[in-house]
Amino acid sequence: MALAVSLHVPSGTTGVIVAVLALAGLVAAVYVARFLDPAWLLSAGIATEVFVGSGGKLGLPVSPSRLLILAGSIGVLMRAGRPFPLRLQPLHVLVLAVAVWALGSAFFSGTLSEHGTTYELLDRLGIVPFWLFFLAPLAFATERQRQILLGTMIALGAYLGLTALFEILKLNSLVWPKYILDPSYGSHGDRARGPFVESITNGMGLFSCGVAAAMGVAVWRERPRVRAACAGVAALCLAGCLFTLTREVWLGTGVAALLTLAAFAEVRRFLLPAVVAGALVTVLALATVPGFAASFHSRTHDQSSLWVRKNVARAAVNMIDAKPLLGFGWNNFVPESPSYFRSAETYPMIGIGVPVHNLFLRNAVELGLIGTALWALAMALALGGAAVAAPDRPELRVWQIGMAAIALNFLVIINFAPSSYAFPTALVWVWAGVVGSPLTRPELAPERRRAQLAVVASG
């Protein structure tokens, strides 16, 4: 938030007003952090990441997620006690190095002061997810705090799933916020795109919240009504993924769900029922939702988006060949890429001015192979370590299974899509922090660690 304000506060009276509002928000964040469990604040902050970039459409000078995450962070730090319960680990240093490399890349390439660069650094890279990854072991240290996060994501899943359903059924009076209905704002105006106003990110959010709902079925075994509600939200989110009419979302949903169910013995028995349920939801939607079958057929046979992907990928490879080590600078693909496009014999040359539909290629172009290697290594150790290594507490096993599904979905889709992914990126890093990687667990004696975590939980 501080980075965004420092770079983009306008001059004159408006700038003074924004600065005063930012100061008032900081004071309010400190006040609220004293009395409310930071798990509530951070969970709400993560959930409202779905509105990042659209604060102006809501009549707000800044996205509510910024203030909520700031307040939650202050709350965690205030309650942590001394000495601080978490020690800086090598993986934390690696993540910090990635952030510093990207900031340096933006600075030296002259894009740091550009409006879009701030949000790309905060969210796509992202500095906010890295910070949440560091705080998550403290903010969600107890079962109650983890259930706050889980319940928030399930409630968000109900909202996203219902919004997707209302969009596809053209029940516009039930869609909120109304900017979702504006086809000139965002992209994919003919699909279920939710508050992200972008169908790919909406699909990732729906899948992640659907996983949280499935986890709720496992966690709240003694509460049958709650379990039934969680099952309903999971089904709604699955249908919402279908309603995005986006092939990479369908691919990511299928691959992540099937691989996770096959990989973990505890959930392997649900593999066949999941396949059947997915097929039934698809058939039911095609048969009952007006106009959906025609849209589904059109999307499955559309070739233009594939041509765009091929062209921008070829341009990206050419740019990597030209500047392999340090790249062209953060957020510089679109302005620098036109001269690197090459025509092909089998498809038209379209896509100039479009971002790379592959996050690995985009980072390689902008950060160079060195910066991209650091980023990929940090992600592999953080997400992979959390998904594979045995958690240090048995109750985290269900979170690990959910983590594997969310991470797989994320990794599949970022190979095919160009979006900034504010919410999905934040959530996958938070989940990794909750589960914990062997490379980030505190090097404290067990009894001392329990005492420190008790301080956080008790406030």
Coordinates of C-alpha atoms in Angstrom, one line a residue:
M1 CA 0.0 0.0 0.0
A2 CA 2.8 2.4 0.9
L3 CA 4.4 1.7 -2.5
A4 CA 1.2 2.4 -4.3
V5 CA 0.5 5.7 -2.5
S6 CA 4.1 7.0 -2.8
L7 CA 4.1 6.4 -6.6
H8 CA 0.6 7.5 -7.5
V9 CA -0.6 10.3 -5.2
P10 CA -1.7 13.1 -7.5
S11 CA -0.6 16.7 -7.1
G12 CA -2.6 19.6 -5.7
T13 CA -5.7 19.4 -3.6
T14 CA -6.6 15.9 -4.7
G15 CA -3.2 14.6 -3.5
V16 CA -3.7 16.2 -0.1
I17 CA -7.1 14.6 0.2
V18 CA -5.7 11.2 -0.7
A19 CA -2.8 11.6 1.7
V20 CA -5.2 12.5 4.5
L21 CA -7.4 9.5 3.7
A22 CA -4.4 7.2 3.7
L23 CA -3.3 8.6 7.1
A24 CA -6.8 8.2 8.5
G25 CA -6.8 4.6 7.2
L26 CA -3.5 3.8 8.8
V27 CA -4.8 5.2 12.2
A28 CA -8.0 3.2 11.8
A29 CA -6.0 0.1 11.0
V30 CA -3.9 0.4 14.1
Y31 CA -7.0 1.0 16.2
V32 CA -8.9 -2.0 14.8
A33 CA -5.8 -4.3 15.0
R34 CA -5.7 -3.8 18.8
F35 CA -9.2 -5.4 19.4
L36 CA -9.8 -7.9 16.6
D37 CA -8.1 -11.2 15.9
P38 CA -5.8 -10.5 12.9
A39 CA -7.1 -13.7 11.3
W40 CA -10.4 -11.9 10.7
L41 CA -8.6 -8.9 9.2
L42 CA -6.3 -10.9 7.0
S43 CA -9.0 -13.2 5.8
A44 CA -11.2 -10.3 4.9
G45 CA -8.2 -8.6 3.2
I46 CA -7.5 -11.7 1.1
A47 CA -11.2 -12.1 0.2
T48 CA -11.5 -8.4 -0.9
E49 CA -8.5 -8.9 -3.2
V50 CA -11.2 -9.9 -5.7
F51 CA -11.9 -6.1 -6.0
V52 CA -8.2 -5.0 -6.5
G53 CA -8.0 -2.5 -9.3
S54 CA -11.7 -1.7 -9.2
G55 CA -11.8 0.4 -6.0
G56 CA -12.8 3.4 -8.1
K57 CA -15.8 1.6 -9.5
L58 CA -16.8 1.0 -5.9
G59 CA -16.4 4.7 -5.0
L60 CA -13.3 4.0 -2.9
P61 CA -9.9 5.8 -3.2
V62 CA -8.1 2.5 -2.5
S63 CA -9.0 -1.1 -2.6
P64 CA -10.4 -2.3 0.8
S65 CA -8.0 -5.2 0.8
R66 CA -5.0 -2.9 1.2
L67 CA -6.3 -1.5 4.5
L68 CA -7.5 -4.8 5.8
I69 CA -4.2 -6.6 5.1
L70 CA -2.4 -3.6 6.6
A71 CA -4.5 -3.8 9.7
G72 CA -4.1 -7.6 10.0
S73 CA -0.4 -7.3 9.6
I74 CA -0.2 -4.7 12.3
G75 CA -2.3 -7.0 14.5
V76 CA 0.0 -10.0 14.0
L77 CA 3.1 -7.9 14.7
M78 CA 1.6 -6.3 17.8
R79 CA 0.5 -9.7 19.3
A80 CA 3.6 -11.7 18.3
G81 CA 5.6 -10.7 21.4
R82 CA 9.3 -10.7 21.9
P83 CA 11.4 -12.4 20.7
F84 CA 9.6 -12.7 17.4
P85 CA 8.3 -16.3 17.1
L86 CA 9.4 -16.7 13.5
R87 CA 13.0 -16.5 12.4
L88 CA 14.0 -15.4 8.9
Q89 CA 14.8 -18.6 6.9
P90 CA 16.7 -19.1 3.7
L91 CA 13.4 -19.4 1.7
H92 CA 12.3 -16.0 3.1
V93 CA 15.6 -14.5 1.9
L94 CA 15.1 -16.0 -1.5
V95 CA 11.6 -14.6 -1.8
L96 CA 12.9 -11.2 -0.7
A97 CA 15.6 -11.4 -3.3
V98 CA 12.9 -12.0 -6.0
A99 CA 11.0 -8.9 -4.9
V100 CA 14.2 -6.8 -4.8
W101 CA 15.2 -8.1 -8.3
A102 CA 11.8 -7.1 -9.7
L103 CA 11.9 -3.7 -8.1
G104 CA 15.4 -3.1 -9.5
S105 CA 14.3 -4.2 -12.9
A106 CA 11.4 -1.8 -12.8
F107 CA 13.7 1.0 -11.6
F108 CA 16.4 0.6 -14.1
S109 CA 14.0 0.1 -17.1
G110 CA 12.1 3.2 -16.2
T111 CA 8.7 1.6 -15.5
L112 CA 8.7 1.9 -11.7
S113 CA 6.7 5.2 -11.8
E114 CA 4.1 3.8 -14.2
H115 CA 0.6 3.2 -12.8
G116 CA 0.2 -0.4 -13.8
T117 CA 3.7 -1.3 -12.6
T118 CA 2.8 -0.9 -8.9
Y119 CA -0.1 -3.3 -9.1
E120 CA 1.9 -5.8 -11.1
L121 CA 4.7 -5.8 -8.5
L122 CA 2.3 -5.9 -5.6
D123 CA 0.0 -8.6 -7.0
R124 CA 1.3 -10.5 -10.0
L125 CA 4.8 -11.0 -8.7
G126 CA 3.7 -10.4 -5.9
I127 CA 5.0 -8.5 -2.9
V128 CA 1.7 -8.7 -1.0
P129 CA 1.5 -12.6 -1.4
F130 CA 5.1 -12.9 -0.3
W131 CA 4.4 -10.9 2.8
L132 CA 1.2 -13.0 3.6
F133 CA 3.3 -16.1 3.1
F134 CA 5.6 -14.9 5.9
L135 CA 2.8 -13.9 8.2
A136 CA 0.5 -16.9 7.7
P137 CA 2.1 -19.3 10.2
L138 CA 1.4 -16.7 12.9
A139 CA -1.9 -15.3 11.7
F140 CA -3.4 -18.7 11.3
A141 CA -1.6 -20.6 14.0
T142 CA -4.6 -22.1 15.8
E143 CA -7.4 -24.3 14.6
R144 CA -9.9 -21.5 15.3
Q145 CA -7.9 -19.0 13.2
R146 CA -7.6 -21.4 10.3
Q147 CA -11.4 -22.0 10.4
I148 CA -11.9 -18.2 10.2
L149 CA -9.8 -18.3 6.9
L150 CA -11.7 -21.4 5.7
G151 CA -15.1 -20.0 6.5
T152 CA -14.3 -16.7 4.8
M153 CA -13.2 -18.4 1.6
I154 CA -16.3 -20.6 1.6
A155 CA -18.5 -17.5 2.0
L156 CA -16.6 -15.9 -0.9
G157 CA -17.1 -19.0 -2.9
A158 CA -20.9 -18.7 -2.4
Y159 CA -20.7 -15.1 -3.7
L160 CA -18.5 -15.9 -6.7
G161 CA -20.6 -19.0 -7.6
L162 CA -23.9 -17.2 -7.4
T163 CA -22.6 -14.3 -9.3
A164 CA -21.3 -16.6 -12.1
L165 CA -24.8 -18.2 -12.2
F166 CA -26.6 -14.9 -12.3
E167 CA -24.3 -13.7 -15.1
I168 CA -24.8 -16.8 -17.3
L169 CA -28.6 -16.6 -16.7
K170 CA -28.7 -12.9 -17.4
L171 CA -30.2 -12.1 -14.0
N172 CA -28.6 -8.7 -14.1
S173 CA -30.5 -7.3 -11.2
L174 CA -28.9 -9.8 -8.9
V175 CA -25.3 -9.1 -10.0
W176 CA -23.2 -7.0 -7.7
P177 CA -21.1 -4.8 -8.2
K178 CA -22.8 -3.4 -11.3
Y179 CA -19.5 -2.8 -13.0
I180 CA -19.4 -6.5 -13.8
L181 CA -22.2 -5.9 -16.3
D182 CA -20.2 -3.2 -18.2
P183 CA -18.8 -4.8 -21.3
S184 CA -16.4 -1.9 -21.9
Y185 CA -14.7 -2.5 -18.5
G186 CA -12.3 -5.4 -18.2
S187 CA -12.4 -8.3 -20.6
H188 CA -14.5 -11.3 -21.5
G189 CA -17.8 -9.5 -21.2
D190 CA -19.6 -12.4 -22.8
R191 CA -18.6 -14.8 -20.0
A192 CA -18.9 -15.3 -16.3
R193 CA -16.1 -13.0 -15.1
G194 CA -17.3 -11.9 -11.6
P195 CA -15.8 -9.0 -9.7
F196 CA -12.4 -9.7 -11.4
V197 CA -14.0 -8.6 -14.7
E198 CA -11.8 -11.3 -16.3
S199 CA -12.9 -14.9 -16.7
I200 CA -9.6 -16.6 -16.2
T201 CA -9.0 -15.1 -12.8
N202 CA -12.6 -15.7 -11.9
G203 CA -12.2 -19.4 -12.7
M204 CA -9.1 -19.6 -10.5
G205 CA -11.0 -17.9 -7.7
L206 CA -13.9 -20.2 -8.1
F207 CA -11.8 -23.3 -8.0
S208 CA -9.8 -22.2 -4.9
C209 CA -13.0 -21.4 -3.0
G210 CA -14.5 -24.7 -4.2
V211 CA -11.5 -26.5 -2.7
A212 CA -12.1 -24.6 0.6
A213 CA -15.7 -25.7 0.5
A214 CA -14.7 -29.3 0.0
M215 CA -12.3 -28.9 2.9
G216 CA -15.2 -27.6 5.0
V217 CA -17.0 -30.9 4.4
A218 CA -14.0 -32.7 5.9
V219 CA -13.4 -30.3 8.8
W220 CA -16.9 -29.8 10.2
R221 CA -17.8 -33.4 10.5
E222 CA -20.0 -32.9 13.5
R223 CA -22.2 -30.2 11.9
P224 CA -24.3 -31.8 9.2
R225 CA -26.0 -28.6 8.0
V226 CA -22.8 -26.8 7.7
R227 CA -21.3 -29.7 5.7
A228 CA -24.4 -29.7 3.4
A229 CA -23.9 -26.0 2.8
C230 CA -20.2 -26.5 2.0
A231 CA -21.1 -29.3 -0.4
G232 CA -23.6 -26.9 -2.1
V233 CA -20.9 -24.1 -2.4
A234 CA -18.4 -26.6 -3.9
A235 CA -21.0 -27.7 -6.5
L236 CA -21.8 -24.0 -7.3
C237 CA -18.1 -23.2 -7.7
L238 CA -17.6 -26.2 -10.0
A239 CA -20.5 -24.9 -12.2
G240 CA -19.0 -21.4 -12.1
C241 CA -15.7 -22.7 -13.5
L242 CA -17.7 -24.2 -16.4
F243 CA -19.6 -20.9 -16.9
T244 CA -16.4 -18.9 -17.4
L245 CA -16.3 -20.5 -20.9
T246 CA -12.5 -20.5 -20.7
R247 CA -10.6 -23.5 -21.8
E248 CA -7.6 -22.9 -19.5
V249 CA -9.9 -22.8 -16.6
W250 CA -11.5 -26.1 -17.6
L251 CA -8.1 -27.6 -18.1
G252 CA -6.7 -26.3 -14.8
T253 CA -9.9 -27.5 -12.9
G254 CA -9.7 -31.0 -14.3
V255 CA -6.0 -31.5 -14.0
A256 CA -5.8 -30.1 -10.4
A257 CA -8.8 -32.0 -9.2
L258 CA -7.9 -35.4 -10.7
L259 CA -4.2 -35.3 -9.8
T260 CA -4.9 -34.3 -6.2
L261 CA -7.5 -37.0 -5.7
A262 CA -5.2 -39.6 -7.2
A263 CA -2.1 -38.5 -5.3
F264 CA -3.5 -38.5 -1.7
A265 CA -4.7 -41.8 -0.2
E266 CA -7.2 -40.1 2.0
V267 CA -9.3 -38.8 -0.9
R268 CA -8.5 -41.3 -3.6
R269 CA -12.0 -43.0 -3.1
F270 CA -13.6 -39.7 -4.3
L271 CA -11.8 -39.8 -7.7
L272 CA -14.5 -41.7 -9.6
P273 CA -17.4 -39.8 -7.9
A274 CA -15.7 -36.5 -8.8
V275 CA -15.5 -37.5 -12.5
V276 CA -19.1 -38.5 -12.5
A277 CA -20.1 -35.2 -10.7
G278 CA -18.2 -33.1 -13.2
A279 CA -19.8 -34.8 -16.1
L280 CA -23.3 -34.5 -14.6
V281 CA -22.8 -30.7 -13.9
T282 CA -21.6 -30.2 -17.5
V283 CA -24.5 -32.1 -19.1
L284 CA -27.0 -30.4 -16.8
A285 CA -25.7 -27.0 -17.6
L286 CA -25.7 -27.7 -21.4
A287 CA -29.2 -29.0 -21.2
T288 CA -30.9 -26.4 -19.0
V289 CA -29.1 -23.1 -19.2
P290 CA -30.5 -21.0 -22.1
G291 CA -27.9 -20.3 -24.7
F292 CA -25.1 -22.0 -22.8
A293 CA -24.7 -24.9 -25.2
A294 CA -24.2 -22.5 -28.2
S295 CA -21.6 -20.5 -26.2
F296 CA -19.9 -23.7 -25.1
H297 CA -19.6 -25.0 -28.7
S298 CA -18.3 -21.6 -29.9
R299 CA -15.6 -21.5 -27.2
T300 CA -14.4 -25.1 -27.8
H301 CA -14.0 -24.4 -31.6
D302 CA -12.5 -20.9 -31.4
Q303 CA -9.1 -20.7 -33.0
S304 CA -8.3 -17.0 -32.8
S305 CA -7.2 -17.1 -29.2
L306 CA -4.8 -20.0 -30.0
W307 CA -3.3 -17.9 -32.8
V308 CA -2.7 -15.1 -30.4
R309 CA -1.0 -17.4 -27.9
K310 CA 1.3 -18.8 -30.6
N311 CA 2.2 -15.3 -31.9
V312 CA 3.0 -13.8 -28.5
A313 CA 4.8 -16.9 -27.4
R314 CA 7.1 -16.7 -30.4
A315 CA 7.7 -13.0 -29.8
A316 CA 8.6 -13.8 -26.2
V317 CA 11.1 -16.4 -27.2
N318 CA 12.7 -14.0 -29.7
M319 CA 12.9 -11.4 -26.9
I320 CA 14.5 -13.9 -24.6
D321 CA 17.1 -14.7 -27.2
A322 CA 17.9 -11.0 -27.6
K323 CA 18.3 -10.3 -23.9
P324 CA 18.5 -13.6 -22.0
L325 CA 20.0 -12.8 -18.7
L326 CA 18.6 -9.5 -17.5
G327 CA 15.6 -9.1 -19.8
F328 CA 13.8 -6.0 -21.0
G329 CA 12.6 -4.7 -17.6
W330 CA 9.5 -5.2 -15.5
N331 CA 6.2 -4.6 -17.3
N332 CA 8.0 -4.0 -20.7
F333 CA 6.8 -6.8 -22.8
V334 CA 3.8 -5.0 -24.5
P335 CA 5.7 -1.8 -25.5
E336 CA 8.9 -3.7 -26.6
S337 CA 7.4 -6.7 -28.3
P338 CA 6.0 -5.5 -31.7
S339 CA 9.4 -5.6 -33.4
Y340 CA 9.8 -9.2 -32.3
F341 CA 6.7 -10.6 -33.9
R342 CA 7.2 -12.9 -36.9
S343 CA 4.6 -14.1 -39.4
A344 CA 3.7 -17.7 -39.7
E345 CA 2.5 -19.6 -42.8
T346 CA -0.3 -21.5 -41.1
Y347 CA -2.1 -18.8 -39.1
P348 CA -2.5 -15.0 -39.2
M349 CA -0.2 -12.6 -37.2
I350 CA -2.5 -11.3 -34.6
G351 CA -1.9 -10.4 -30.9
I352 CA 0.4 -7.4 -31.1
G353 CA -0.2 -5.4 -28.0
V354 CA -1.4 -8.4 -26.0
P355 CA 0.6 -9.7 -22.9
V356 CA 2.2 -13.1 -23.1
H357 CA -0.2 -15.8 -22.2
N358 CA 2.3 -17.6 -20.1
L359 CA 3.6 -16.2 -16.8
F360 CA 7.0 -18.1 -17.1
L361 CA 7.7 -16.6 -20.5
R362 CA 6.5 -13.1 -19.5
N363 CA 8.8 -13.1 -16.4
A364 CA 11.7 -14.5 -18.6
V365 CA 11.2 -11.6 -21.0
E366 CA 11.0 -8.9 -18.3
L367 CA 13.1 -10.2 -15.5
G368 CA 15.6 -12.2 -17.6
L369 CA 16.5 -15.8 -17.0
I370 CA 18.3 -15.0 -13.7
G371 CA 15.3 -13.2 -12.1
T372 CA 12.9 -15.9 -13.5
A373 CA 15.0 -18.7 -12.1
L374 CA 14.9 -17.0 -8.7
W375 CA 11.2 -16.6 -8.9
A376 CA 10.6 -20.2 -10.1
L377 CA 12.9 -21.6 -7.4
A378 CA 11.1 -19.7 -4.6
M379 CA 7.7 -20.8 -5.9
A380 CA 8.9 -24.4 -6.2
L381 CA 10.3 -24.5 -2.7
A382 CA 7.4 -22.7 -1.0
L383 CA 4.4 -24.3 -2.9
G384 CA 6.1 -27.6 -3.5
G385 CA 7.5 -28.0 0.0
A386 CA 4.1 -27.3 1.5
A387 CA 2.3 -29.7 -0.9
V388 CA 4.7 -32.6 -0.6
A389 CA 6.5 -32.5 2.8
A390 CA 4.6 -34.0 5.8
P391 CA 3.1 -31.2 7.9
D392 CA 4.4 -30.9 11.4
R393 CA 0.8 -31.2 12.9
P394 CA -1.7 -33.9 11.9
E395 CA -4.6 -31.4 11.7
L396 CA -2.8 -29.6 8.8
R397 CA -3.1 -32.7 6.5
V398 CA -6.5 -31.6 5.1
W399 CA -4.9 -28.2 4.5
Q400 CA -2.0 -29.8 2.7
I401 CA -4.4 -31.7 0.4
G402 CA -6.2 -28.4 -0.4
M403 CA -2.9 -26.7 -0.9
A404 CA -1.9 -29.3 -3.5
A405 CA -5.1 -28.8 -5.5
I406 CA -4.9 -25.0 -5.4
A407 CA -1.3 -24.9 -6.3
L408 CA -1.8 -27.4 -9.2
N409 CA -4.6 -25.3 -10.6
F410 CA -2.5 -22.1 -10.3
L411 CA 0.5 -23.7 -12.0
V412 CA -1.5 -25.1 -14.9
I413 CA -3.3 -21.9 -15.7
I414 CA -0.3 -19.5 -15.5
N415 CA 1.1 -21.5 -18.4
F416 CA -1.9 -20.3 -20.6
A417 CA -3.0 -17.0 -19.3
P418 CA -1.7 -13.4 -19.1
S419 CA -3.7 -12.1 -16.1
S420 CA -2.3 -10.4 -12.9
Y421 CA -4.0 -12.9 -10.6
A422 CA -4.2 -10.7 -7.5
F423 CA -6.5 -13.0 -5.5
P424 CA -5.3 -16.4 -6.7
T425 CA -1.7 -15.5 -6.1
A426 CA -2.4 -14.2 -2.7
L427 CA -4.4 -17.2 -1.7
V428 CA -2.0 -19.9 -2.9
W429 CA 0.9 -18.2 -1.0
V430 CA -1.2 -17.9 2.1
W431 CA -2.2 -21.6 1.9
A432 CA 1.5 -22.5 1.6
G433 CA 2.3 -20.4 4.6
V434 CA -0.5 -22.0 6.7
V435 CA 0.7 -25.6 5.8
G436 CA 4.3 -24.6 6.2
S437 CA 7.4 -25.7 4.3
P438 CA 10.3 -27.4 6.0
L439 CA 12.4 -24.5 4.8
T440 CA 10.3 -21.9 6.7
R441 CA 9.4 -23.6 10.0
P442 CA 10.8 -21.8 13.0
E443 CA 13.9 -23.2 14.5
L444 CA 12.6 -23.1 18.1
A445 CA 12.3 -25.7 20.8
P446 CA 8.7 -27.2 20.6
E447 CA 7.7 -25.9 24.1
R448 CA 9.0 -22.4 23.3
R449 CA 7.2 -22.4 20.0
R450 CA 3.9 -23.4 21.6
A451 CA 4.3 -20.6 24.1
Q452 CA 5.0 -18.0 21.4
L453 CA 2.0 -19.2 19.3
A454 CA -0.2 -19.0 22.4
V455 CA 0.7 -15.4 22.7
V456 CA -0.5 -14.8 19.2
A457 CA -3.7 -16.7 19.7
S458 CA -4.6 -15.1 23.0
G459 CA -3.9 -11.5 22.0

